[in-house]
Amino acid sequence: MLPAGSQDAVDSFYHLHGEDSAALPCQGLACFAARAQAPAAWRAAQRLDRGLYCHGQCHQPPGATPVRPHIASLLPHSVLLDNVLA
C-alpha cells in the first residue's frame, strides 16, 4: 500500500504504462530544435496532455535500451562533465 498522497506521484511517473511509447512524439529540446525536419511529429507532440522526452535518443523510443549512452569530451580536461565522464 502506498503512503497517502503518493498515488499522484506514481501516476505521473508511470503515465506511459500500457501505451506504445515508440509511437508517441517527443517534446524535448532536441526534437524542438529539429521540428522543421518533422513538423507533423512536433504538432502531435504539442497536443500531448503529459510530457514525453526521448533524452537525445530521437532515433529510438523512450527507454529503448538499458545501455548507458556514449558520453565523451573532446577537451583535455572537462570541468562540468567530469563526474559524468568517469
mmCIF file of C-alpha atoms in Angstrom:
data_model
loop_
_atom_site.group_PDB
_atom_site.id
_atom_site.type_symbol
_atom_site.label_atom_id
_atom_site.label_comp_id
_atom_site.label_asym_id
_atom_site.label_seq_id
_atom_site.Cartn_x
_atom_site.Cartn_y
_atom_site.Cartn_z
ATOM 1 C CA MET A 1 0.000 0.000 0.000
ATOM 2 C CA LEU A 2 1.243 3.463 -0.888
ATOM 3 C CA PRO A 3 1.512 6.273 1.654
ATOM 4 C CA ALA A 4 -1.291 8.834 1.484
ATOM 5 C CA GLY A 5 -0.785 11.350 -1.312
ATOM 6 C CA SER A 6 1.816 9.331 -3.203
ATOM 7 C CA GLN A 7 -0.507 7.883 -5.864
ATOM 8 C CA ASP A 8 -0.346 11.103 -7.916
ATOM 9 C CA ALA A 9 3.453 10.905 -7.936
ATOM 10 C CA VAL A 10 3.360 7.288 -9.081
ATOM 11 C CA ASP A 11 0.770 8.027 -11.772
ATOM 12 C CA SER A 12 2.809 10.943 -13.101
ATOM 13 C CA PHE A 13 5.966 8.822 -13.288
ATOM 14 C CA TYR A 14 4.336 5.778 -14.882
ATOM 15 C CA HIS A 15 1.899 7.625 -17.134
ATOM 16 C CA LEU A 16 3.041 5.639 -20.195
ATOM 17 C CA HIS A 17 2.154 2.242 -18.722
ATOM 18 C CA GLY A 18 0.282 0.262 -21.353
ATOM 19 C CA GLU A 19 0.953 2.728 -24.178
ATOM 20 C CA ASP A 20 3.160 2.204 -27.217
ATOM 21 C CA SER A 21 5.778 4.825 -26.370
ATOM 22 C CA ALA A 22 7.556 4.196 -29.685
ATOM 23 C CA ALA A 23 4.590 5.773 -31.454
ATOM 24 C CA LEU A 24 4.433 8.864 -29.220
ATOM 25 C CA PRO A 25 6.241 12.051 -30.280
ATOM 26 C CA CYS A 26 8.878 13.665 -28.081
ATOM 27 C CA GLN A 27 8.511 17.135 -26.531
ATOM 28 C CA GLY A 28 12.193 17.521 -25.640
ATOM 29 C CA LEU A 29 14.640 20.244 -26.588
ATOM 30 C CA ALA A 30 16.438 18.264 -29.316
ATOM 31 C CA CYS A 31 13.151 17.437 -31.023
ATOM 32 C CA PHE A 32 12.021 21.046 -30.624
ATOM 33 C CA ALA A 33 15.204 22.188 -32.374
ATOM 34 C CA ALA A 34 14.613 19.644 -35.162
ATOM 35 C CA ARG A 35 10.901 20.427 -35.539
ATOM 36 C CA ALA A 36 11.382 21.783 -39.075
ATOM 37 C CA GLN A 37 12.506 18.310 -40.188
ATOM 38 C CA ALA A 38 9.348 16.652 -38.831
ATOM 39 C CA PRO A 39 6.643 19.300 -38.433
ATOM 40 C CA ALA A 40 3.785 16.790 -38.160
ATOM 41 C CA ALA A 41 5.515 14.961 -35.300
ATOM 42 C CA TRP A 42 6.143 18.239 -33.478
ATOM 43 C CA ARG A 43 2.476 19.279 -33.853
ATOM 44 C CA ALA A 44 1.472 15.889 -32.422
ATOM 45 C CA ALA A 45 3.893 16.372 -29.517
ATOM 46 C CA GLN A 46 2.300 19.715 -28.691
ATOM 47 C CA ARG A 47 -1.115 18.033 -28.413
ATOM 48 C CA LEU A 48 0.004 15.534 -25.733
ATOM 49 C CA ASP A 49 -1.518 16.178 -22.324
ATOM 50 C CA ARG A 50 1.615 14.952 -20.490
ATOM 51 C CA GLY A 51 5.270 15.421 -21.307
ATOM 52 C CA LEU A 52 7.288 12.792 -23.110
ATOM 53 C CA TYR A 53 11.029 13.194 -23.611
ATOM 54 C CA CYS A 54 13.447 10.970 -25.540
ATOM 55 C CA HIS A 55 16.575 12.395 -23.849
ATOM 56 C CA GLY A 56 18.551 12.754 -27.061
ATOM 57 C CA GLN A 57 17.601 9.309 -28.345
ATOM 58 C CA CYS A 58 15.325 10.658 -31.068
ATOM 59 C CA HIS A 59 16.004 7.646 -33.266
ATOM 60 C CA GLN A 60 14.711 5.252 -30.561
ATOM 61 C CA PRO A 61 11.600 5.086 -28.385
ATOM 62 C CA PRO A 62 11.964 6.310 -24.795
ATOM 63 C CA GLY A 63 13.814 3.855 -22.605
ATOM 64 C CA ALA A 64 14.514 1.577 -25.559
ATOM 65 C CA THR A 65 17.866 0.413 -24.311
ATOM 66 C CA PRO A 66 19.337 -0.301 -20.879
ATOM 67 C CA VAL A 67 22.813 0.525 -22.204
ATOM 68 C CA ARG A 68 24.456 3.659 -20.853
ATOM 69 C CA PRO A 69 24.726 6.283 -23.612
ATOM 70 C CA HIS A 70 28.130 7.176 -25.036
ATOM 71 C CA ILE A 71 29.333 10.376 -23.350
ATOM 72 C CA ALA A 72 32.617 11.934 -24.410
ATOM 73 C CA SER A 73 34.501 15.188 -24.235
ATOM 74 C CA LEU A 74 36.948 16.499 -26.811
ATOM 75 C CA LEU A 75 38.693 18.662 -24.221
ATOM 76 C CA PRO A 76 41.859 17.549 -22.408
ATOM 77 C CA HIS A 77 40.151 18.206 -19.056
ATOM 78 C CA SER A 78 36.401 18.646 -18.786
ATOM 79 C CA VAL A 79 35.208 20.647 -15.795
ATOM 80 C CA LEU A 80 31.427 20.422 -15.996
ATOM 81 C CA LEU A 81 31.154 16.811 -17.179
ATOM 82 C CA ASP A 82 33.981 15.407 -15.073
ATOM 83 C CA ASN A 83 31.710 13.204 -12.921
ATOM 84 C CA VAL A 84 29.589 12.110 -15.889
ATOM 85 C CA LEU A 85 32.599 11.020 -17.929
ATOM 86 C CA ALA A 86 34.108 8.985 -15.087
#
